[in-house]
XYZ file of C-alpha atoms in Angstrom:
595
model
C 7.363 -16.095 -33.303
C 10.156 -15.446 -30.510
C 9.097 -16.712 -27.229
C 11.169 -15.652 -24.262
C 8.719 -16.235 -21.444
C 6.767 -19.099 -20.619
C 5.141 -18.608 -17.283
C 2.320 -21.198 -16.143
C 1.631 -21.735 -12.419
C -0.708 -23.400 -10.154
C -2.973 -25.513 -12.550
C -3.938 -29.588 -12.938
C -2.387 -29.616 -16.536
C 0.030 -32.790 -15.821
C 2.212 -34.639 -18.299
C 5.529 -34.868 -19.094
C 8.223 -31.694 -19.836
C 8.768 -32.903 -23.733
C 12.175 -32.482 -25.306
C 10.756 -30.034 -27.874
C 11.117 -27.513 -25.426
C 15.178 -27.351 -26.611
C 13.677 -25.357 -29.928
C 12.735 -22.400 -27.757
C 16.289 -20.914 -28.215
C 15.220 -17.179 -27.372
C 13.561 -18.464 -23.977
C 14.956 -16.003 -21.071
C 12.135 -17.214 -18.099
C 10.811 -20.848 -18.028
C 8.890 -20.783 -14.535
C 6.268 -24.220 -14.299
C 5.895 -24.037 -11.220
C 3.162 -26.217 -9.673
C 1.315 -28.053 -12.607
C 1.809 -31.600 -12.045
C 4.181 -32.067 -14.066
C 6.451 -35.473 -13.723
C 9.205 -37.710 -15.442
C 13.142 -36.946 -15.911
C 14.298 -33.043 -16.685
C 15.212 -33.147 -20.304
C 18.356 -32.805 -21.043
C 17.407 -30.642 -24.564
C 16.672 -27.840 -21.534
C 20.850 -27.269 -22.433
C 20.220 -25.929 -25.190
C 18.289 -22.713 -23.977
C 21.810 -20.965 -24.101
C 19.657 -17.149 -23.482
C 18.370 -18.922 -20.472
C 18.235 -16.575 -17.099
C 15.724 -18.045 -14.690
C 14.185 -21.863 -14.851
C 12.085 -22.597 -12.183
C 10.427 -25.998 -12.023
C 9.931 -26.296 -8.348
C 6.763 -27.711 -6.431
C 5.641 -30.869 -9.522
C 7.115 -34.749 -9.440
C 10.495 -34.319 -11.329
C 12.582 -37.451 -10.553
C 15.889 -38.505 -11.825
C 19.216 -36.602 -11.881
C 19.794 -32.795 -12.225
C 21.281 -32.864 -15.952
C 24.464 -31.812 -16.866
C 23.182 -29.973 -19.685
C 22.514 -27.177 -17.381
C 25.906 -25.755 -17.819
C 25.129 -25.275 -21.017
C 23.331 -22.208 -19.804
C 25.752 -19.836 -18.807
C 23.292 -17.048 -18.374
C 21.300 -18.569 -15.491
C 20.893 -16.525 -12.679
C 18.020 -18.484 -10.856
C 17.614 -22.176 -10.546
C 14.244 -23.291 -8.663
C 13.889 -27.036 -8.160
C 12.217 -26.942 -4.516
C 9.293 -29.920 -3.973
C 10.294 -32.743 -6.813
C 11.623 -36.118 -6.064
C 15.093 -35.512 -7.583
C 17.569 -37.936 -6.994
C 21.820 -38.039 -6.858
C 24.461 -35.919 -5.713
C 24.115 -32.212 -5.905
C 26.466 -31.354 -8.907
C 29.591 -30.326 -8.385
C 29.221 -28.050 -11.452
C 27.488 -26.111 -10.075
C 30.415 -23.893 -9.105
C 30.905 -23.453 -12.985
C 28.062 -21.101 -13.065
C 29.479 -17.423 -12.298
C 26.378 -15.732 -13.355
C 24.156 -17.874 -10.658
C 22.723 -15.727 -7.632
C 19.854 -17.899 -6.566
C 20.127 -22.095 -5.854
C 16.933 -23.463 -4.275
C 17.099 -27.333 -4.328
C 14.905 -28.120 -0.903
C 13.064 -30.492 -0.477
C 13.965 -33.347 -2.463
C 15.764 -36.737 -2.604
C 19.165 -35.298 -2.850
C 21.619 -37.314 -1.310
C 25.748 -37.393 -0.413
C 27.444 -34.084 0.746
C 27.717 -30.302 -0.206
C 30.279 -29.914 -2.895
C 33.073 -27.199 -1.789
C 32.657 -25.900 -5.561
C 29.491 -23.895 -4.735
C 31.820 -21.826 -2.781
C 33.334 -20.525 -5.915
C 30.006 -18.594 -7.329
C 30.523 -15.276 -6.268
C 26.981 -14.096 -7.259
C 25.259 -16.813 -5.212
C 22.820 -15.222 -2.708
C 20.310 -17.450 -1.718
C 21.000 -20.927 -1.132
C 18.350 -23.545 -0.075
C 19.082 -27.367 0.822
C 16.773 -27.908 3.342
C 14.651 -31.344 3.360
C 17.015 -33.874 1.194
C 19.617 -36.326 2.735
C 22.562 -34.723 2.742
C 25.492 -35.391 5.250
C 28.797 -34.705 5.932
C 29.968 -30.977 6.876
C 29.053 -27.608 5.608
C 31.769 -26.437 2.903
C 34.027 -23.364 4.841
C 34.292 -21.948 1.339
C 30.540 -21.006 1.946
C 31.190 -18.350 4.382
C 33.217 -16.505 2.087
C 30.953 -14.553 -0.271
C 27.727 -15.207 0.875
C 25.267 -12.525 2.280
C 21.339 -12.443 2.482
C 19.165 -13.307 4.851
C 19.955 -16.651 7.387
C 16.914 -18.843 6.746
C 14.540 -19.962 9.978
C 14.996 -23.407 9.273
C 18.348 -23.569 10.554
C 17.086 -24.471 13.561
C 16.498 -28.054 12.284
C 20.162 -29.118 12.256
C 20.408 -31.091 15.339
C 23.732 -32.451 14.294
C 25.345 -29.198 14.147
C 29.190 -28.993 15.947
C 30.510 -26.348 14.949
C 29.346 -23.200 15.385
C 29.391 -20.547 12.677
C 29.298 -17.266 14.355
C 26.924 -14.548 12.489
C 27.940 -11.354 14.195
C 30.386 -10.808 11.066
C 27.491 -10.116 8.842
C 27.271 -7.022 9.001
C 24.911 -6.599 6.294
C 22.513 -9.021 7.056
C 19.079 -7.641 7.031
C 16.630 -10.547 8.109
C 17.214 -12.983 10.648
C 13.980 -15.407 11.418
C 14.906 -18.118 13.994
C 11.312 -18.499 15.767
C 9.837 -21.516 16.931
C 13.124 -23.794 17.358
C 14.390 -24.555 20.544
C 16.966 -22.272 21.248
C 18.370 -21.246 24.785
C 20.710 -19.513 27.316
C 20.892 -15.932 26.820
C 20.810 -13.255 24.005
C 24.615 -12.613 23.038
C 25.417 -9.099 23.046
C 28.518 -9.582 21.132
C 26.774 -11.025 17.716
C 23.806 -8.571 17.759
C 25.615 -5.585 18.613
C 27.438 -5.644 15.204
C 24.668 -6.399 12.875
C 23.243 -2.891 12.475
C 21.646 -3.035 9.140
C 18.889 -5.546 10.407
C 15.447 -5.103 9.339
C 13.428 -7.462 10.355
C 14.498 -9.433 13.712
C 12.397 -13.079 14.882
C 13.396 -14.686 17.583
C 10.096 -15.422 19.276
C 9.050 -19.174 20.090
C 12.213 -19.757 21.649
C 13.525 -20.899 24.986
C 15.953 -17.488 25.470
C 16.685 -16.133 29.559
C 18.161 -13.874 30.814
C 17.874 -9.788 30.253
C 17.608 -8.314 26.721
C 20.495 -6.275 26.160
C 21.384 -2.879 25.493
C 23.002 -3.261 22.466
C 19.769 -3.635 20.761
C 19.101 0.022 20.484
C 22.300 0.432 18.186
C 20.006 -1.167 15.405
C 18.631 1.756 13.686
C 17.272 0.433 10.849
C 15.348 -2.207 12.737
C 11.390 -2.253 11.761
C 9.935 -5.275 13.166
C 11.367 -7.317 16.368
C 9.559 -10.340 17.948
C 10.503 -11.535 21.113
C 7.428 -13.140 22.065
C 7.299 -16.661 23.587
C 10.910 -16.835 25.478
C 11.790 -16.617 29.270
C 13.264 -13.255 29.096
C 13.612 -11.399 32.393
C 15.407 -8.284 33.463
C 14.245 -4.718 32.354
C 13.895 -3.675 29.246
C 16.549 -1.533 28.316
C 15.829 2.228 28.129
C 18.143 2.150 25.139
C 15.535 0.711 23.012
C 14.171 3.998 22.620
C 16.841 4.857 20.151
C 15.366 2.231 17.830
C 13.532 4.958 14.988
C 12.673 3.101 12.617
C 10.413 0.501 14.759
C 7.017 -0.086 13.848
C 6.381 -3.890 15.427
C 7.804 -4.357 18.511
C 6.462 -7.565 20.424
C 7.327 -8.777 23.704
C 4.533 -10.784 25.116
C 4.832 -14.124 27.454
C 8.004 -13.507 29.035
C 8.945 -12.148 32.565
C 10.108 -8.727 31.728
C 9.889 -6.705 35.247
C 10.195 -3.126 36.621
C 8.595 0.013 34.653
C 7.939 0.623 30.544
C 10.413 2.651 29.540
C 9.332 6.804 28.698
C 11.861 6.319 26.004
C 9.170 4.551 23.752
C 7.565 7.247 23.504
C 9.735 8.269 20.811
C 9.675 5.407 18.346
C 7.123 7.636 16.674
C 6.958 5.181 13.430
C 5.595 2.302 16.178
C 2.478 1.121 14.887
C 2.131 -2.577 17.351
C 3.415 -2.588 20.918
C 2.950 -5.661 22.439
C 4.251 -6.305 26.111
C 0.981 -8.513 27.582
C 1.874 -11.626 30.022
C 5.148 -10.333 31.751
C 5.538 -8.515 35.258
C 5.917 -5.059 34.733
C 5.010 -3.093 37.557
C 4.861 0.914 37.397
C 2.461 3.282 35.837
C 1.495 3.277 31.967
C 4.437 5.867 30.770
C 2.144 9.169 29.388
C 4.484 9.408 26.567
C 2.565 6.852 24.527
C 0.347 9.754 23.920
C 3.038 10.902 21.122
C 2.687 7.840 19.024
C 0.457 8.548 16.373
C 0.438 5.950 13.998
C 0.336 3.427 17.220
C -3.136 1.326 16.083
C -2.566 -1.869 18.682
C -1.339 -1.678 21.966
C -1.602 -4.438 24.167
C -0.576 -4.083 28.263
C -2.854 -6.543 29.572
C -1.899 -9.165 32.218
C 1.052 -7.088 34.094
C 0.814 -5.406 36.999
C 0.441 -1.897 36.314
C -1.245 0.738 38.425
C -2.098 4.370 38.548
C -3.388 6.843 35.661
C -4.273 5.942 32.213
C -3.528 8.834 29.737
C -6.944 9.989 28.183
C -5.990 13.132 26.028
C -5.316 11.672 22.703
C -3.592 8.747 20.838
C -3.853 5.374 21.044
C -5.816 5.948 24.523
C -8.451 7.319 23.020
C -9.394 4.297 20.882
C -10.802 1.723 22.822
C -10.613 -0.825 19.564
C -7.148 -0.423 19.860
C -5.897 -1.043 23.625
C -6.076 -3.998 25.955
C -5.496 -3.493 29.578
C -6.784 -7.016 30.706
C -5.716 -8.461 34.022
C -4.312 -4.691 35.598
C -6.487 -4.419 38.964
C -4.694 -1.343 40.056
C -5.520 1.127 36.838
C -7.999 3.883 36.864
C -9.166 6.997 34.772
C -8.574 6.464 30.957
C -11.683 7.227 28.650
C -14.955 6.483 29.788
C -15.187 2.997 27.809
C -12.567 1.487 29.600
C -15.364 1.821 32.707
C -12.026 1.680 35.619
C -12.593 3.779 38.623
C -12.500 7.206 38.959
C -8.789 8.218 40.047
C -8.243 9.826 43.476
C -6.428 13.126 43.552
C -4.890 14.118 46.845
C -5.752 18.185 46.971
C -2.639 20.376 46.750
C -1.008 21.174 50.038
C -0.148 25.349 48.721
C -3.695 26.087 50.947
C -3.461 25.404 54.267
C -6.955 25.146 56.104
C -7.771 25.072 59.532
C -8.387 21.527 61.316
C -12.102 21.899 61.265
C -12.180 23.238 57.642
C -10.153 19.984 56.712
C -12.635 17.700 58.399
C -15.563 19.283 57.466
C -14.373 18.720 53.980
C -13.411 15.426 54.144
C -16.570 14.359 55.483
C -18.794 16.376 52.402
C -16.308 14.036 50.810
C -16.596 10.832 51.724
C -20.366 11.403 51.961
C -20.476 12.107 48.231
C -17.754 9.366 47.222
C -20.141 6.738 49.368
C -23.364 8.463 47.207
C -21.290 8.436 44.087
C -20.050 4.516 44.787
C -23.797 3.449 45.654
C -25.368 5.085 42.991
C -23.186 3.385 40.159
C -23.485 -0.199 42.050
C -27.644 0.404 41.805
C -27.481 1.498 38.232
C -24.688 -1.175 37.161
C -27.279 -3.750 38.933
C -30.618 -2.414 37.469
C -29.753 -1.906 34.600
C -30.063 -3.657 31.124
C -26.652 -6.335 30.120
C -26.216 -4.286 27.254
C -22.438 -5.180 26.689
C -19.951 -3.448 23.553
C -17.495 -5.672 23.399
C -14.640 -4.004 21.561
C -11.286 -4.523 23.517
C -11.051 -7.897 23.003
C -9.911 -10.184 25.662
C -7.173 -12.726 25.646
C -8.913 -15.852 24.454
C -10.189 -13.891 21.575
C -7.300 -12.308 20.406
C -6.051 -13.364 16.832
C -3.936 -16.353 16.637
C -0.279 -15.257 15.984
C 1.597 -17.152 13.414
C 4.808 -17.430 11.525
C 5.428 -17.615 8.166
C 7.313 -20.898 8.933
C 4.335 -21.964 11.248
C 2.099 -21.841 7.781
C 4.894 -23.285 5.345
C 4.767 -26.449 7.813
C 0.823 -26.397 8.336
C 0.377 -26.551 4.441
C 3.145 -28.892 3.871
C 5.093 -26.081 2.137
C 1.910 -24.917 0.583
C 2.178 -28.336 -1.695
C -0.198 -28.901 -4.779
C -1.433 -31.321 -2.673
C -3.033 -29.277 -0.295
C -4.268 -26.581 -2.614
C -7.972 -26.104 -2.658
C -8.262 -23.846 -4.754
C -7.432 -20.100 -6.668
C -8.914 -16.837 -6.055
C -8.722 -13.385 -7.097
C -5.572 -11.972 -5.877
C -4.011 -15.923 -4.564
C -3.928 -19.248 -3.782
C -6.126 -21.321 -0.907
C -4.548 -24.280 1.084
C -5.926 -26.771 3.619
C -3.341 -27.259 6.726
C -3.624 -28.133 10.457
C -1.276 -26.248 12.627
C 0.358 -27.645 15.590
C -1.262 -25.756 18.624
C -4.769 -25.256 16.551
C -7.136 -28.076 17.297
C -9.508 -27.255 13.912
C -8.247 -27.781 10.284
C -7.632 -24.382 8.446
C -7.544 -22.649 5.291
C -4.584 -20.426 4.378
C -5.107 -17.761 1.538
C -2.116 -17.247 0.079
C -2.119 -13.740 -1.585
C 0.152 -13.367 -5.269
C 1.553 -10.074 -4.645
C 2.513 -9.706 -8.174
C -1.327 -9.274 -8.991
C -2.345 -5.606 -9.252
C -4.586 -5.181 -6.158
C -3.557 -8.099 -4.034
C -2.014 -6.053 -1.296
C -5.077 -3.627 -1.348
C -7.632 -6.565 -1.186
C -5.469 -8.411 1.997
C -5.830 -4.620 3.929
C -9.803 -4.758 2.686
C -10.168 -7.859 3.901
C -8.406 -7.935 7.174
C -9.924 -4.721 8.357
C -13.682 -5.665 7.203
C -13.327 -9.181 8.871
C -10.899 -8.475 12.149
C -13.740 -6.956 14.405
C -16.711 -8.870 13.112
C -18.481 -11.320 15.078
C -21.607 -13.507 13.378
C -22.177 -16.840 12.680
C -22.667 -16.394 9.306
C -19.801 -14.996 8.269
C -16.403 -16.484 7.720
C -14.644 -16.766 10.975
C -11.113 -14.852 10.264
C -8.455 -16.676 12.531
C -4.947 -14.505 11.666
C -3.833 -12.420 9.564
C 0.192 -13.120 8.983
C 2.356 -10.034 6.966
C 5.486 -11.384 6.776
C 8.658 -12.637 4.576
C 9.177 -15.581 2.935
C 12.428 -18.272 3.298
C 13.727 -16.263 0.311
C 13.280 -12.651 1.532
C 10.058 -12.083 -0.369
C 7.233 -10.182 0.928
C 4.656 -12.785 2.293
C 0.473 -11.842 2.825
C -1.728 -14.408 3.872
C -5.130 -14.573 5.070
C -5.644 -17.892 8.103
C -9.679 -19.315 7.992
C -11.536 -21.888 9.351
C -12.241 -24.838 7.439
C -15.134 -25.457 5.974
C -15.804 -29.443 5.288
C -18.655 -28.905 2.873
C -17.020 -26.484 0.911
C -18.587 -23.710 -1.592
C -22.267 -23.273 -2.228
C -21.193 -23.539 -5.673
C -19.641 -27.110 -5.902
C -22.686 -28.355 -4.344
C -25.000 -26.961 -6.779
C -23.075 -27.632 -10.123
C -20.843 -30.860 -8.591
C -18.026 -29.108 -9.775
C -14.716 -31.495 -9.900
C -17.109 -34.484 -8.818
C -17.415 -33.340 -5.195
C -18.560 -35.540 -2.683
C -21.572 -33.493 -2.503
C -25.440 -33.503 -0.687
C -28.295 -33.412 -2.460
C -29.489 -29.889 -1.634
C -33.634 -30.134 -0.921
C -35.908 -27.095 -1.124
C -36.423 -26.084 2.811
C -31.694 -26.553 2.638
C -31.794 -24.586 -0.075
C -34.412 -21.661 1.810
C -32.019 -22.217 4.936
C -29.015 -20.554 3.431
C -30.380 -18.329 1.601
C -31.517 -16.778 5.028
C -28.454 -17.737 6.431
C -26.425 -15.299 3.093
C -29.698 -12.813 4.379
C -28.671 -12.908 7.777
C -24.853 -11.841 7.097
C -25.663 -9.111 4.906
C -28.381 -7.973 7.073
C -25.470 -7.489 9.611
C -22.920 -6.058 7.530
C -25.340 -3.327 6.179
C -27.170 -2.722 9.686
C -25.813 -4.170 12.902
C -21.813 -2.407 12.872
C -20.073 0.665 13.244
C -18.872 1.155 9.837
C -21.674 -0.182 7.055
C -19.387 -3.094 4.746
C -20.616 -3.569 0.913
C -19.447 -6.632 -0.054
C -19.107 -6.446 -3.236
C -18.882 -9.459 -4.546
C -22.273 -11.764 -2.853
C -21.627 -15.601 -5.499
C -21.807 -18.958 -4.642
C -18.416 -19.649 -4.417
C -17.769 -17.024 -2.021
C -20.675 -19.235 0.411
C -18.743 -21.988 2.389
C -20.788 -24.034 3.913
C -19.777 -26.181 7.416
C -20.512 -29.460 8.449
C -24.355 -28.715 9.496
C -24.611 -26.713 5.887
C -24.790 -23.668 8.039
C -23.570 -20.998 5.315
C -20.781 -18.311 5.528
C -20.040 -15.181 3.602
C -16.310 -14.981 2.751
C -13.899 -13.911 0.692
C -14.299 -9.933 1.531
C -11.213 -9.099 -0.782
C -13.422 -6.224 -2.640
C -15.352 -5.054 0.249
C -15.675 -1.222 1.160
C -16.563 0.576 4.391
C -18.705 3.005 4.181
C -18.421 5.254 7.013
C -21.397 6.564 8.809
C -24.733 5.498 10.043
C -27.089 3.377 8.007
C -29.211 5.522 6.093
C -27.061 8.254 5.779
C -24.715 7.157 3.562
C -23.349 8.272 -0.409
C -20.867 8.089 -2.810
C -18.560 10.636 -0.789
C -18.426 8.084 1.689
C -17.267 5.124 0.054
C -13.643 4.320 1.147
C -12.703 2.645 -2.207
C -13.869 4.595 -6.042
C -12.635 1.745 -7.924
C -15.461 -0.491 -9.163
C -14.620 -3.831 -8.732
C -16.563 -7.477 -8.699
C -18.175 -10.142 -10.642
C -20.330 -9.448 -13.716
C -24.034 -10.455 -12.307
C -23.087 -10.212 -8.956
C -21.789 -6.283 -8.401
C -24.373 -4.153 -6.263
C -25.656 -1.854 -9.267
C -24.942 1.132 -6.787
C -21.656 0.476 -6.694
């Protein structure tokens, strides 16, 4: 038998990587990645001449990088990220033509860059970070390189020289948030890089205005500006950006009026301009974006009319206006006053006829004003809370942010494997509470379907037994990869199931009957609420004990809502014409026979 892939990921196997290996000649993919595995790399690897991708990254690998390696001329990826090798970096490297991706972070890699990687013409992604390397940064680098500039290169604090970007002019990421960079936004660089995508420079220290030149970048999707001490107007020029569909500009000090010319970044879906100082009326052009699902204005200073006739305005799930005294009108949820109208000066009435009717009036305003204070004092506190204030507001975090919360999402922090990912324990650095991050596998059939199910069945839920959803982060990875994850609250005492079958020895209780009663009403009391209490019925699908976390008073919650549906409609009323999903999905014993 021929094998050419050997693909094993994310288990507690452990061991050594045993010479026999080198008799797999027709091997094309060797990917280990996170199994445990430690000792030296053996050098019998060489002999895997059909070899195209190894990647051995995130085990205990120690010793040097072997030589043997050149051996295999047809590598095009070599993944050695999270291992405790040791030496130089090899300056033979720059043998290997055929190499487009070099990922050696996060060792014990010592001495300085060797010029010779300058001479692989292929090489696209390059990744050093976390070793001990000093010295300077080859120029032969610059020369052939392109991709995406990683966010960590923020962390060189010894950097002199500066390497100006605004020659790559086919860069398409750049994710610098959350460093401490300052002064203001160059013109010059950003001007020239027009084929960005995807634009991060939030969590930063940047002044001054935002400049024009940003609305030459017409195949920019997602900008984040958030975090900074930006002032200034924001350019009308913006308007010209198309392709948008993020654009997020919260905590600055952005002044003057929103711009009518967003109005026609019809492919916006998230405009986010809270905690600045605009001051001028909400631009009625908003109306016209129709795939616009969050809009947040709140804390500015606008004033006068809110649009009511359709789009986002009409959704009160979707729009914040917190912290605007001066608004009115708007759809009747919003409950602001009543806007005044001053009558049309084409009919000219006599002097009596005018005071006459300003008294009727002002006696019907003072009715009107009395009659709502009465009825807003008598009557029942029966509050719908769905425009969701500041302090409630999801948590917003960076890919980066969860990389560093998880330890680079090490084996050691893994908790455990689902459906469609991986879970890992973290603590991030503004977040008091420990966390869980579920990291979702795109590769899986379903993942990205299950992260949309589970976002939208948890983000406006509220109950104490279910799983308290902190974030949701979409973003890309420090090698341009799509990146999905899911952020949690911890839960100390872990699944239902590990304390009923002591699964992997855990530190477990001793579960008595009335404990035992307890969450089972506690599992009764979430379902009970998805089924009855909320707008849109959610099926869960998939009710087990290892989906039942349980906190540090054994308090149960429902999680893991990957194969939920919505059914829409009032309890009662619904069938199988109103199920959002057709595809019948769950665990055998646990699946709802109706569905």
């Amino acid at each position: 038998m021929r094998v050419s892939v050997l693909h094993l990921e994310n288990q507690n196997w452990g061991g050594t990587l045993e010479p026999v290996l080198g008799n797999l000649t027709f091997l094309r993919k060797l990917k280990l990645s996170n199994i445990k595995l430690h000792g030296e790399i053996p050098r019998e690897v060489g002999r895997l001449k059909r070899l195209k991708v190894l990647d051995l990254s995130n085990n205990n690998f120690h010793g040097k990088i072997p030589i043997e390696l050149t051996n295999c001329t047809n590598l095009k990826e070599i993944i050695l990220l999270y291992n405790q090798l040791t030496g130089n970096i090899p300056s033979w490297f720059g043998s290997m033509m055929q190499l487009n991706k070099l990922l050696l972070g996060a060792n014990n890699l010592v001495g300085t860059i060797p010029p010779s990687l300058g001479n692989i013409s292929s090489l696209q992604n390059l990744t050093l970070a976390r070793n001990h390397l000093k010295g300077s940064i080859p120029h032969a680098l610059g020369n052939s390189l392109n991709g995406s500039i990683p966010s960590n290169l923020g962390s060189l604090s010894k950097l002199q020289r500066k390497y100006s970007i605004k020659y790559c002019t086919q860069l398409q990421t750049l994710a610098v948030s959350t460093n401490k960079l300052s002064g203001d936004i160059p013109d010059q660089v950003f001007g020239n890089l027009e084929n960005l995508i995807f634009l991060d420079l939030s969590n930063n220290s940047l002044t001054g205005p935002l400049p024009s030149v940003f609305g030459n970048l017409k195949h920019l999707s997602i900008f984040y500006l958030y975090a900074n001490k930006l002032s200034g107007e924001i350019p009308k020029e913006l308007g010209a950006c198309f392709t948008l569909t993020e654009l997020v500009l919260e905590r600055n000090f952005f002044i003057g009026s929103i711009p009518s010319s967003l109005g026609s970044l019809r492919s916006l879906e998230i405009l986010d301009i809270s905690n600045n100082n605009f001051s001028s009326t909400i631009p009625f052009e908003l109306e016209n974006l129709t795939l616009l699902n969050t809009l947040d204005l709140s804390f500015n200073n606008l004033y006068g009319e809110v649009p009511n006739i359709g789009g986002v305005f009409s959704n009160i799930s979707a729009i914040t206006l917190t912290g605007n005294k001066n608004l009115c009108g708007g759809i009747t949820q919003l409950k602001l006053p009543i806007c005044f109208k001053v009558p049309s000066k084409k009919h000219k009435r006599s002097l009596k006829k005018k005071l006459i009717f300003a008294s009727v009036i002002g006696g019907v305003l003072i009715s009107f004003i009395a009659f709502i204070i009465v009825h807003f004092l008598t009557r029942k506190s029966k509050r719908l809370q769905t425009s969701p204030s500041l302090q409630n507001r999801f948590l917003r975090v960076t890919y980066g942010e969860l990389h560093e919360a998880t330890n680079g999402f090490s084996s050691s922090n893994l908790v455990g494997a689902g459906s469609f990912g991986s879970v890992y324990k973290g603590s991030l650095l503004h977040f008091e509470r420990p966390i869980v991050v579920k990291v979702l596998n795109l590769e899986t059939r379903g993942a990205e379907k299950s992260f949309m199910a589970e976002c939208k069945a948890l983000g406006k839920m509220k109950h104490r037994n279910l799983l308290k959803i902190l974030t949701c982060c979409s973003s890309v990875d420090y090698d341009g990869e799509d990146f999905k994850a899911i952020v949690f609250e911890f839960m100390p005492n872990g699944s239902l199931e590990k304390l009923l079958h002591d699964i992997e020895g855990s530190d477990n209780h001793n579960l008595n009957f009335t404990q035992r009663i307890d969450i089972a009403l506690d599992v009764a009391h979430a379902l009970n609420y998805l089924h009855n209490d909320t707008e849109q019925v959610v099926v869960h699908c998939d009710v087990k004990p290892s989906n039942v976390l349980l906190d540090d008073d054994l308090v149960a919650h429902l999680g893991d809502f990957g194969l939920a549906r919505l059914i829409h409609g009032a309890t009662g009323h619904s069938n199988k014409d109103q199920i959002s999903s057709s595809t019948i999905k769950g665990t055998i014993g646990y699946l709802p026979p109706a569905y």
